[in-house]
């Protein structure tokens, strides 16, 4: 057996010399990309599809907003203001008698100006003074709105410059409009994905875009004032809009070569 000892010693020495080199070769880490020869596919990154959805909803108004006033003329400023104050007080008393609360009556403007007459080839001539007093009024009883306007005119209001309708709480209508906007966004996304030969994946982002405009009156008339009122009023409906933006994953269609396979049962 003696002749084999040098051969075994040489083999042992070669193994010892190779051990440090093997120790210096690091093992592949979890973040190391596999080599092309290992047969692994690169991870699939889904494309993104961004869509905008629109939603609308309507609600019946429960408030009427009126701007009305009293304008008087007199030879002197004091007389014009005295007459104006007396008639405006009668208007406010009429509003109170019709059930309009003090919190719903607000002075919007008060002015006193000279009344001038301009004749051809003559210098302007002052013939008196004009006093104006304007108030904004909220009427909550829409069924009695026509009667309120009729009484205001009969008690001295000779200027009605505007009337509009609103709703005190539009939250329910706004929520419905937002929900419809989300449904519309998904519908649009599904349509676009199908047209592109793909399918929708998970939703990645959903945001609510602000609509600057407030409720808008619809043309369709909904309710009229009582038949015994001399001023017919049609309240109609109010419309609110909502807009959302959604971002979806866009995936290959089912059965496509790159489509992820369903897990085995």
PDB file of C-alpha atoms in Angstrom:
ATOM      1  CA  UNK A   1       0.000   0.000   0.000  1.00  0.00           C
ATOM      2  CA  UNK A   2       2.995   2.303   0.414  1.00  0.00           C
ATOM      3  CA  UNK A   3       3.301   3.307  -3.277  1.00  0.00           C
ATOM      4  CA  UNK A   4      -0.190   4.990  -3.234  1.00  0.00           C
ATOM      5  CA  UNK A   5       0.507   7.487  -0.411  1.00  0.00           C
ATOM      6  CA  UNK A   6       2.079  10.228  -2.624  1.00  0.00           C
ATOM      7  CA  UNK A   7      -0.951  10.128  -4.937  1.00  0.00           C
ATOM      8  CA  UNK A   8      -3.447  10.557  -2.037  1.00  0.00           C
ATOM      9  CA  UNK A   9      -1.364  13.376  -0.610  1.00  0.00           C
ATOM     10  CA  UNK A  10      -1.433  15.214  -3.942  1.00  0.00           C
ATOM     11  CA  UNK A  11      -5.214  14.885  -4.219  1.00  0.00           C
ATOM     12  CA  UNK A  12      -5.700  16.194  -0.663  1.00  0.00           C
ATOM     13  CA  UNK A  13      -3.447  19.164  -1.369  1.00  0.00           C
ATOM     14  CA  UNK A  14      -5.396  20.054  -4.537  1.00  0.00           C
ATOM     15  CA  UNK A  15      -8.684  19.999  -2.616  1.00  0.00           C
ATOM     16  CA  UNK A  16      -7.252  22.284   0.059  1.00  0.00           C
ATOM     17  CA  UNK A  17      -6.055  24.773  -2.537  1.00  0.00           C
ATOM     18  CA  UNK A  18      -9.465  24.829  -4.274  1.00  0.00           C
ATOM     19  CA  UNK A  19     -11.450  25.421  -1.039  1.00  0.00           C
ATOM     20  CA  UNK A  20     -10.611  29.175  -0.640  1.00  0.00           C
ATOM     21  CA  UNK A  21     -11.592  29.872  -4.240  1.00  0.00           C
ATOM     22  CA  UNK A  22     -14.960  28.171  -3.708  1.00  0.00           C
ATOM     23  CA  UNK A  23     -15.517  30.097  -0.488  1.00  0.00           C
ATOM     24  CA  UNK A  24     -14.961  33.430  -2.266  1.00  0.00           C
ATOM     25  CA  UNK A  25     -17.759  32.790  -4.828  1.00  0.00           C
ATOM     26  CA  UNK A  26     -20.936  34.355  -3.292  1.00  0.00           C
ATOM     27  CA  UNK A  27     -24.270  32.590  -3.440  1.00  0.00           C
ATOM     28  CA  UNK A  28     -26.957  34.300  -5.560  1.00  0.00           C
ATOM     29  CA  UNK A  29     -28.994  36.731  -3.488  1.00  0.00           C
ATOM     30  CA  UNK A  30     -32.805  37.194  -3.522  1.00  0.00           C
ATOM     31  CA  UNK A  31     -32.468  40.381  -5.609  1.00  0.00           C
ATOM     32  CA  UNK A  32     -30.046  38.933  -8.188  1.00  0.00           C
ATOM     33  CA  UNK A  33     -31.644  38.620 -11.618  1.00  0.00           C
ATOM     34  CA  UNK A  34     -31.527  35.064 -13.015  1.00  0.00           C
ATOM     35  CA  UNK A  35     -29.268  34.506 -15.985  1.00  0.00           C
ATOM     36  CA  UNK A  36     -30.729  34.057 -19.428  1.00  0.00           C
ATOM     37  CA  UNK A  37     -29.654  30.435 -19.482  1.00  0.00           C
ATOM     38  CA  UNK A  38     -31.638  29.508 -16.347  1.00  0.00           C
ATOM     39  CA  UNK A  39     -34.979  29.506 -18.204  1.00  0.00           C
ATOM     40  CA  UNK A  40     -36.751  32.104 -15.971  1.00  0.00           C
ATOM     41  CA  UNK A  41     -39.105  34.749 -17.487  1.00  0.00           C
ATOM     42  CA  UNK A  42     -38.834  38.380 -16.527  1.00  0.00           C
ATOM     43  CA  UNK A  43     -41.753  39.593 -14.305  1.00  0.00           C
ATOM     44  CA  UNK A  44     -44.741  40.962 -16.230  1.00  0.00           C
ATOM     45  CA  UNK A  45     -45.600  44.619 -15.605  1.00  0.00           C
ATOM     46  CA  UNK A  46     -49.240  45.468 -16.349  1.00  0.00           C
ATOM     47  CA  UNK A  47     -50.016  48.458 -18.524  1.00  0.00           C
ATOM     48  CA  UNK A  48     -52.183  51.208 -17.049  1.00  0.00           C
ATOM     49  CA  UNK A  49     -55.467  52.568 -18.356  1.00  0.00           C
ATOM     50  CA  UNK A  50     -56.719  55.954 -17.103  1.00  0.00           C
ATOM     51  CA  UNK A  51     -60.359  56.892 -17.647  1.00  0.00           C
ATOM     52  CA  UNK A  52     -62.744  59.639 -16.537  1.00  0.00           C
ATOM     53  CA  UNK A  53     -66.334  58.914 -15.543  1.00  0.00           C
ATOM     54  CA  UNK A  54     -69.291  61.295 -15.450  1.00  0.00           C
ATOM     55  CA  UNK A  55     -72.392  61.092 -13.286  1.00  0.00           C
ATOM     56  CA  UNK A  56     -75.524  63.211 -12.909  1.00  0.00           C
ATOM     57  CA  UNK A  57     -78.409  63.312 -10.490  1.00  0.00           C
ATOM     58  CA  UNK A  58     -81.434  65.514  -9.931  1.00  0.00           C
ATOM     59  CA  UNK A  59     -83.459  66.603  -6.915  1.00  0.00           C
ATOM     60  CA  UNK A  60     -86.502  68.737  -6.293  1.00  0.00           C
ATOM     61  CA  UNK A  61     -85.762  72.207  -4.869  1.00  0.00           C
ATOM     62  CA  UNK A  62     -87.093  73.201  -1.475  1.00  0.00           C
ATOM     63  CA  UNK A  63     -86.015  76.874  -1.466  1.00  0.00           C
ATOM     64  CA  UNK A  64     -86.844  79.884  -3.619  1.00  0.00           C
ATOM     65  CA  UNK A  65     -84.338  82.751  -3.656  1.00  0.00           C
ATOM     66  CA  UNK A  66     -85.838  86.147  -4.530  1.00  0.00           C
ATOM     67  CA  UNK A  67     -84.276  89.565  -4.922  1.00  0.00           C
ATOM     68  CA  UNK A  68     -86.872  92.313  -4.521  1.00  0.00           C
ATOM     69  CA  UNK A  69     -86.954  95.946  -3.562  1.00  0.00           C
ATOM     70  CA  UNK A  70     -88.749  99.238  -3.198  1.00  0.00           C
ATOM     71  CA  UNK A  71     -87.955 102.328  -5.241  1.00  0.00           C
ATOM     72  CA  UNK A  72     -89.433 105.720  -4.349  1.00  0.00           C
ATOM     73  CA  UNK A  73     -89.123 109.240  -5.757  1.00  0.00           C
ATOM     74  CA  UNK A  74     -89.612 112.545  -3.946  1.00  0.00           C
ATOM     75  CA  UNK A  75     -88.665 116.189  -4.204  1.00  0.00           C
ATOM     76  CA  UNK A  76     -86.227 115.982  -1.300  1.00  0.00           C
ATOM     77  CA  UNK A  77     -83.789 113.323  -0.128  1.00  0.00           C
ATOM     78  CA  UNK A  78     -85.431 113.103   3.296  1.00  0.00           C
ATOM     79  CA  UNK A  79     -88.878 112.595   1.825  1.00  0.00           C
ATOM     80  CA  UNK A  80     -87.636 109.945  -0.592  1.00  0.00           C
ATOM     81  CA  UNK A  81     -85.963 107.982   2.223  1.00  0.00           C
ATOM     82  CA  UNK A  82     -88.985 108.327   4.524  1.00  0.00           C
ATOM     83  CA  UNK A  83     -91.363 106.988   1.893  1.00  0.00           C
ATOM     84  CA  UNK A  84     -88.974 104.210   0.990  1.00  0.00           C
ATOM     85  CA  UNK A  85     -88.502 103.092   4.588  1.00  0.00           C
ATOM     86  CA  UNK A  86     -92.266 103.028   5.178  1.00  0.00           C
ATOM     87  CA  UNK A  87     -92.964 100.924   2.101  1.00  0.00           C
ATOM     88  CA  UNK A  88     -90.064  98.572   2.703  1.00  0.00           C
ATOM     89  CA  UNK A  89     -91.273  97.977   6.262  1.00  0.00           C
ATOM     90  CA  UNK A  90     -94.678  97.042   4.836  1.00  0.00           C
ATOM     91  CA  UNK A  91     -92.977  94.563   2.488  1.00  0.00           C
ATOM     92  CA  UNK A  92     -91.004  92.945   5.316  1.00  0.00           C
ATOM     93  CA  UNK A  93     -94.148  92.761   7.483  1.00  0.00           C
ATOM     94  CA  UNK A  94     -95.927  91.015   4.597  1.00  0.00           C
ATOM     95  CA  UNK A  95     -93.103  88.491   4.332  1.00  0.00           C
ATOM     96  CA  UNK A  96     -93.312  87.785   8.054  1.00  0.00           C
ATOM     97  CA  UNK A  97     -97.081  87.369   7.819  1.00  0.00           C
ATOM     98  CA  UNK A  98     -96.576  84.781   5.054  1.00  0.00           C
ATOM     99  CA  UNK A  99     -94.319  82.715   7.334  1.00  0.00           C
ATOM    100  CA  UNK A 100     -90.909  83.899   6.118  1.00  0.00           C
ATOM    101  CA  UNK A 101     -88.484  83.918   9.054  1.00  0.00           C
ATOM    102  CA  UNK A 102     -86.263  86.867   9.915  1.00  0.00           C
ATOM    103  CA  UNK A 103     -83.130  84.798   9.171  1.00  0.00           C
ATOM    104  CA  UNK A 104     -84.344  84.434   5.582  1.00  0.00           C
ATOM    105  CA  UNK A 105     -84.586  88.201   4.942  1.00  0.00           C
ATOM    106  CA  UNK A 106     -81.357  90.112   4.298  1.00  0.00           C
ATOM    107  CA  UNK A 107     -80.799  93.653   3.069  1.00  0.00           C
ATOM    108  CA  UNK A 108     -78.785  93.546  -0.153  1.00  0.00           C
ATOM    109  CA  UNK A 109     -78.577  97.217  -1.109  1.00  0.00           C
ATOM    110  CA  UNK A 110     -79.613 100.735  -0.106  1.00  0.00           C
ATOM    111  CA  UNK A 111     -79.070 103.801  -2.270  1.00  0.00           C
ATOM    112  CA  UNK A 112     -80.132 107.450  -2.577  1.00  0.00           C
ATOM    113  CA  UNK A 113     -79.359 109.397  -5.731  1.00  0.00           C
ATOM    114  CA  UNK A 114     -80.518 112.600  -7.420  1.00  0.00           C
ATOM    115  CA  UNK A 115     -82.962 112.338 -10.292  1.00  0.00           C
ATOM    116  CA  UNK A 116     -81.743 114.276 -13.295  1.00  0.00           C
ATOM    117  CA  UNK A 117     -83.618 115.405 -16.403  1.00  0.00           C
ATOM    118  CA  UNK A 118     -81.698 115.874 -19.644  1.00  0.00           C
ATOM    119  CA  UNK A 119     -83.310 118.102 -22.296  1.00  0.00           C
ATOM    120  CA  UNK A 120     -81.907 118.847 -25.712  1.00  0.00           C
ATOM    121  CA  UNK A 121     -79.518 121.783 -25.704  1.00  0.00           C
ATOM    122  CA  UNK A 122     -80.178 122.329 -22.001  1.00  0.00           C
ATOM    123  CA  UNK A 123     -77.911 121.651 -19.012  1.00  0.00           C
ATOM    124  CA  UNK A 124     -78.950 118.724 -16.785  1.00  0.00           C
ATOM    125  CA  UNK A 125     -81.592 119.644 -14.224  1.00  0.00           C
ATOM    126  CA  UNK A 126     -82.158 117.917 -10.885  1.00  0.00           C
ATOM    127  CA  UNK A 127     -85.869 117.352 -10.227  1.00  0.00           C
ATOM    128  CA  UNK A 128     -85.766 115.238  -7.078  1.00  0.00           C
ATOM    129  CA  UNK A 129     -84.285 112.166  -5.431  1.00  0.00           C
ATOM    130  CA  UNK A 130     -84.645 108.388  -5.881  1.00  0.00           C
ATOM    131  CA  UNK A 131     -84.290 106.006  -2.934  1.00  0.00           C
ATOM    132  CA  UNK A 132     -83.896 102.247  -3.432  1.00  0.00           C
ATOM    133  CA  UNK A 133     -83.852  99.450  -0.886  1.00  0.00           C
ATOM    134  CA  UNK A 134     -83.237  95.846  -1.996  1.00  0.00           C
ATOM    135  CA  UNK A 135     -83.540  92.631   0.028  1.00  0.00           C
ATOM    136  CA  UNK A 136     -82.711  88.974  -0.627  1.00  0.00           C
ATOM    137  CA  UNK A 137     -85.413  86.604   0.539  1.00  0.00           C
ATOM    138  CA  UNK A 138     -85.519  82.823   0.948  1.00  0.00           C
ATOM    139  CA  UNK A 139     -88.982  81.291   0.727  1.00  0.00           C
ATOM    140  CA  UNK A 140     -89.169  77.726   2.019  1.00  0.00           C
ATOM    141  CA  UNK A 141     -92.835  77.083   1.243  1.00  0.00           C
ATOM    142  CA  UNK A 142     -92.773  76.704  -2.526  1.00  0.00           C
ATOM    143  CA  UNK A 143     -96.492  75.924  -2.721  1.00  0.00           C
ATOM    144  CA  UNK A 144     -97.212  79.391  -1.357  1.00  0.00           C
ATOM    145  CA  UNK A 145     -94.570  81.240  -3.372  1.00  0.00           C
ATOM    146  CA  UNK A 146     -97.015  82.695  -5.887  1.00  0.00           C
ATOM    147  CA  UNK A 147     -99.212  84.101  -3.127  1.00  0.00           C
ATOM    148  CA  UNK A 148     -96.152  85.616  -1.424  1.00  0.00           C
ATOM    149  CA  UNK A 149     -95.102  87.432  -4.599  1.00  0.00           C
ATOM    150  CA  UNK A 150     -98.621  88.696  -5.183  1.00  0.00           C
ATOM    151  CA  UNK A 151     -98.822  90.106  -1.668  1.00  0.00           C
ATOM    152  CA  UNK A 152     -95.383  91.713  -1.890  1.00  0.00           C
ATOM    153  CA  UNK A 153     -96.360  93.650  -4.992  1.00  0.00           C
ATOM    154  CA  UNK A 154     -99.613  94.783  -3.427  1.00  0.00           C
ATOM    155  CA  UNK A 155     -97.816  96.060  -0.317  1.00  0.00           C
ATOM    156  CA  UNK A 156     -95.229  98.193  -2.117  1.00  0.00           C
ATOM    157  CA  UNK A 157     -92.501  96.052  -3.695  1.00  0.00           C
ATOM    158  CA  UNK A 158     -92.053  97.460  -7.193  1.00  0.00           C
ATOM    159  CA  UNK A 159     -88.758  95.790  -8.138  1.00  0.00           C
ATOM    160  CA  UNK A 160     -88.271  92.020  -8.493  1.00  0.00           C
ATOM    161  CA  UNK A 161     -84.931  91.501 -10.180  1.00  0.00           C
ATOM    162  CA  UNK A 162     -84.409  87.775  -9.862  1.00  0.00           C
ATOM    163  CA  UNK A 163     -85.775  84.435  -8.681  1.00  0.00           C
ATOM    164  CA  UNK A 164     -83.955  81.122  -8.503  1.00  0.00           C
ATOM    165  CA  UNK A 165     -84.406  77.762  -6.815  1.00  0.00           C
ATOM    166  CA  UNK A 166     -82.124  75.724  -4.576  1.00  0.00           C
ATOM    167  CA  UNK A 167     -82.106  72.813  -2.172  1.00  0.00           C
ATOM    168  CA  UNK A 168     -80.859  73.127   1.381  1.00  0.00           C
ATOM    169  CA  UNK A 169     -79.276  69.653   1.433  1.00  0.00           C
ATOM    170  CA  UNK A 170     -77.901  68.270  -1.841  1.00  0.00           C
ATOM    171  CA  UNK A 171     -75.727  65.554  -0.228  1.00  0.00           C
ATOM    172  CA  UNK A 172     -77.932  62.643  -1.310  1.00  0.00           C
ATOM    173  CA  UNK A 173     -78.082  63.824  -4.924  1.00  0.00           C
ATOM    174  CA  UNK A 174     -74.322  64.475  -4.966  1.00  0.00           C
ATOM    175  CA  UNK A 175     -73.573  60.987  -3.599  1.00  0.00           C
ATOM    176  CA  UNK A 176     -75.716  59.387  -6.286  1.00  0.00           C
ATOM    177  CA  UNK A 177     -73.954  61.416  -8.976  1.00  0.00           C
ATOM    178  CA  UNK A 178     -70.547  60.244  -7.674  1.00  0.00           C
ATOM    179  CA  UNK A 179     -71.648  56.591  -7.613  1.00  0.00           C
ATOM    180  CA  UNK A 180     -72.914  56.901 -11.187  1.00  0.00           C
ATOM    181  CA  UNK A 181     -69.586  58.465 -12.182  1.00  0.00           C
ATOM    182  CA  UNK A 182     -67.667  55.451 -10.827  1.00  0.00           C
ATOM    183  CA  UNK A 183     -69.946  53.057 -12.742  1.00  0.00           C
ATOM    184  CA  UNK A 184     -69.428  55.138 -15.878  1.00  0.00           C
ATOM    185  CA  UNK A 185     -65.638  55.055 -15.438  1.00  0.00           C
ATOM    186  CA  UNK A 186     -65.598  51.245 -15.220  1.00  0.00           C
ATOM    187  CA  UNK A 187     -67.923  50.951 -18.208  1.00  0.00           C
ATOM    188  CA  UNK A 188     -65.629  53.110 -20.308  1.00  0.00           C
ATOM    189  CA  UNK A 189     -62.544  51.227 -19.152  1.00  0.00           C
ATOM    190  CA  UNK A 190     -64.077  47.826 -19.996  1.00  0.00           C
ATOM    191  CA  UNK A 191     -65.106  49.092 -23.435  1.00  0.00           C
ATOM    192  CA  UNK A 192     -61.616  50.409 -24.207  1.00  0.00           C
ATOM    193  CA  UNK A 193     -59.883  47.291 -22.891  1.00  0.00           C
ATOM    194  CA  UNK A 194     -62.097  45.016 -24.990  1.00  0.00           C
ATOM    195  CA  UNK A 195     -61.501  47.136 -28.086  1.00  0.00           C
ATOM    196  CA  UNK A 196     -57.754  46.784 -27.497  1.00  0.00           C
ATOM    197  CA  UNK A 197     -57.995  43.002 -27.145  1.00  0.00           C
ATOM    198  CA  UNK A 198     -57.159  43.092 -23.449  1.00  0.00           C
ATOM    199  CA  UNK A 199     -58.949  42.978 -20.115  1.00  0.00           C
ATOM    200  CA  UNK A 200     -59.107  45.031 -16.931  1.00  0.00           C
ATOM    201  CA  UNK A 201     -57.135  44.142 -13.867  1.00  0.00           C
ATOM    202  CA  UNK A 202     -57.231  45.727 -10.431  1.00  0.00           C
ATOM    203  CA  UNK A 203     -58.147  49.371  -9.919  1.00  0.00           C
ATOM    204  CA  UNK A 204     -55.063  51.251  -8.766  1.00  0.00           C
ATOM    205  CA  UNK A 205     -56.353  54.772  -8.177  1.00  0.00           C
ATOM    206  CA  UNK A 206     -59.716  56.507  -7.866  1.00  0.00           C
ATOM    207  CA  UNK A 207     -60.124  60.247  -7.349  1.00  0.00           C
ATOM    208  CA  UNK A 208     -63.054  62.643  -7.195  1.00  0.00           C
ATOM    209  CA  UNK A 209     -62.657  65.698  -9.408  1.00  0.00           C
ATOM    210  CA  UNK A 210     -64.257  68.909  -8.197  1.00  0.00           C
ATOM    211  CA  UNK A 211     -67.102  70.321 -10.279  1.00  0.00           C
ATOM    212  CA  UNK A 212     -66.989  74.126  -9.951  1.00  0.00           C
ATOM    213  CA  UNK A 213     -70.595  74.750 -10.917  1.00  0.00           C
ATOM    214  CA  UNK A 214     -73.425  74.370  -8.414  1.00  0.00           C
ATOM    215  CA  UNK A 215     -76.835  72.774  -8.925  1.00  0.00           C
ATOM    216  CA  UNK A 216     -78.386  73.774 -12.230  1.00  0.00           C
ATOM    217  CA  UNK A 217     -82.134  74.112 -12.848  1.00  0.00           C
ATOM    218  CA  UNK A 218     -83.551  71.639 -15.327  1.00  0.00           C
ATOM    219  CA  UNK A 219     -85.898  72.783 -18.056  1.00  0.00           C
ATOM    220  CA  UNK A 220     -88.522  70.168 -17.193  1.00  0.00           C
ATOM    221  CA  UNK A 221     -91.136  71.743 -14.969  1.00  0.00           C
ATOM    222  CA  UNK A 222     -92.014  69.759 -11.887  1.00  0.00           C
ATOM    223  CA  UNK A 223     -94.442  71.704  -9.732  1.00  0.00           C
ATOM    224  CA  UNK A 224     -96.566  74.807 -10.122  1.00  0.00           C
ATOM    225  CA  UNK A 225     -97.958  77.182  -7.542  1.00  0.00           C
ATOM    226  CA  UNK A 226    -101.494  76.773  -6.285  1.00  0.00           C
ATOM    227  CA  UNK A 227    -104.231  77.541  -8.758  1.00  0.00           C
ATOM    228  CA  UNK A 228    -105.649  80.373  -6.631  1.00  0.00           C
ATOM    229  CA  UNK A 229    -102.390  82.336  -6.852  1.00  0.00           C
ATOM    230  CA  UNK A 230    -102.247  85.194  -9.325  1.00  0.00           C
ATOM    231  CA  UNK A 231     -98.508  84.618  -9.959  1.00  0.00           C
ATOM    232  CA  UNK A 232     -97.874  81.122 -11.433  1.00  0.00           C
ATOM    233  CA  UNK A 233     -94.498  79.654 -10.439  1.00  0.00           C
ATOM    234  CA  UNK A 234     -92.777  76.535 -11.820  1.00  0.00           C
ATOM    235  CA  UNK A 235     -89.973  75.204  -9.609  1.00  0.00           C
ATOM    236  CA  UNK A 236     -88.586  72.500 -11.906  1.00  0.00           C
ATOM    237  CA  UNK A 237     -85.696  70.314 -10.692  1.00  0.00           C
ATOM    238  CA  UNK A 238     -82.039  70.838  -9.851  1.00  0.00           C
ATOM    239  CA  UNK A 239     -79.221  68.841 -11.458  1.00  0.00           C
ATOM    240  CA  UNK A 240     -75.801  68.119  -9.957  1.00  0.00           C
ATOM    241  CA  UNK A 241     -72.792  66.612 -11.747  1.00  0.00           C
ATOM    242  CA  UNK A 242     -69.843  64.517 -10.550  1.00  0.00           C
ATOM    243  CA  UNK A 243     -66.604  63.434 -12.197  1.00  0.00           C
ATOM    244  CA  UNK A 244     -64.100  60.772 -11.146  1.00  0.00           C
ATOM    245  CA  UNK A 245     -60.763  59.605 -12.531  1.00  0.00           C
ATOM    246  CA  UNK A 246     -59.816  55.920 -12.286  1.00  0.00           C
ATOM    247  CA  UNK A 247     -56.614  54.035 -13.123  1.00  0.00           C
ATOM    248  CA  UNK A 248     -56.850  50.294 -13.914  1.00  0.00           C
ATOM    249  CA  UNK A 249     -54.303  47.598 -14.676  1.00  0.00           C
ATOM    250  CA  UNK A 250     -54.572  46.566 -18.330  1.00  0.00           C
ATOM    251  CA  UNK A 251     -53.861  42.833 -18.757  1.00  0.00           C
ATOM    252  CA  UNK A 252     -53.658  40.441 -21.715  1.00  0.00           C
ATOM    253  CA  UNK A 253     -56.957  38.830 -22.601  1.00  0.00           C
ATOM    254  CA  UNK A 254     -57.799  35.354 -21.308  1.00  0.00           C
ATOM    255  CA  UNK A 255     -56.007  32.723 -23.385  1.00  0.00           C
ATOM    256  CA  UNK A 256     -53.347  35.119 -24.691  1.00  0.00           C
ATOM    257  CA  UNK A 257     -49.715  33.824 -24.542  1.00  0.00           C
ATOM    258  CA  UNK A 258     -48.762  36.373 -21.868  1.00  0.00           C
ATOM    259  CA  UNK A 259     -51.957  36.010 -19.843  1.00  0.00           C
ATOM    260  CA  UNK A 260     -51.369  34.748 -16.289  1.00  0.00           C
ATOM    261  CA  UNK A 261     -52.613  31.188 -15.799  1.00  0.00           C
ATOM    262  CA  UNK A 262     -55.282  30.390 -13.267  1.00  0.00           C
ATOM    263  CA  UNK A 263     -53.959  28.534 -10.191  1.00  0.00           C
ATOM    264  CA  UNK A 264     -54.377  24.747 -10.303  1.00  0.00           C
ATOM    265  CA  UNK A 265     -57.021  23.307  -7.992  1.00  0.00           C
TER     266      UNK A 265
END
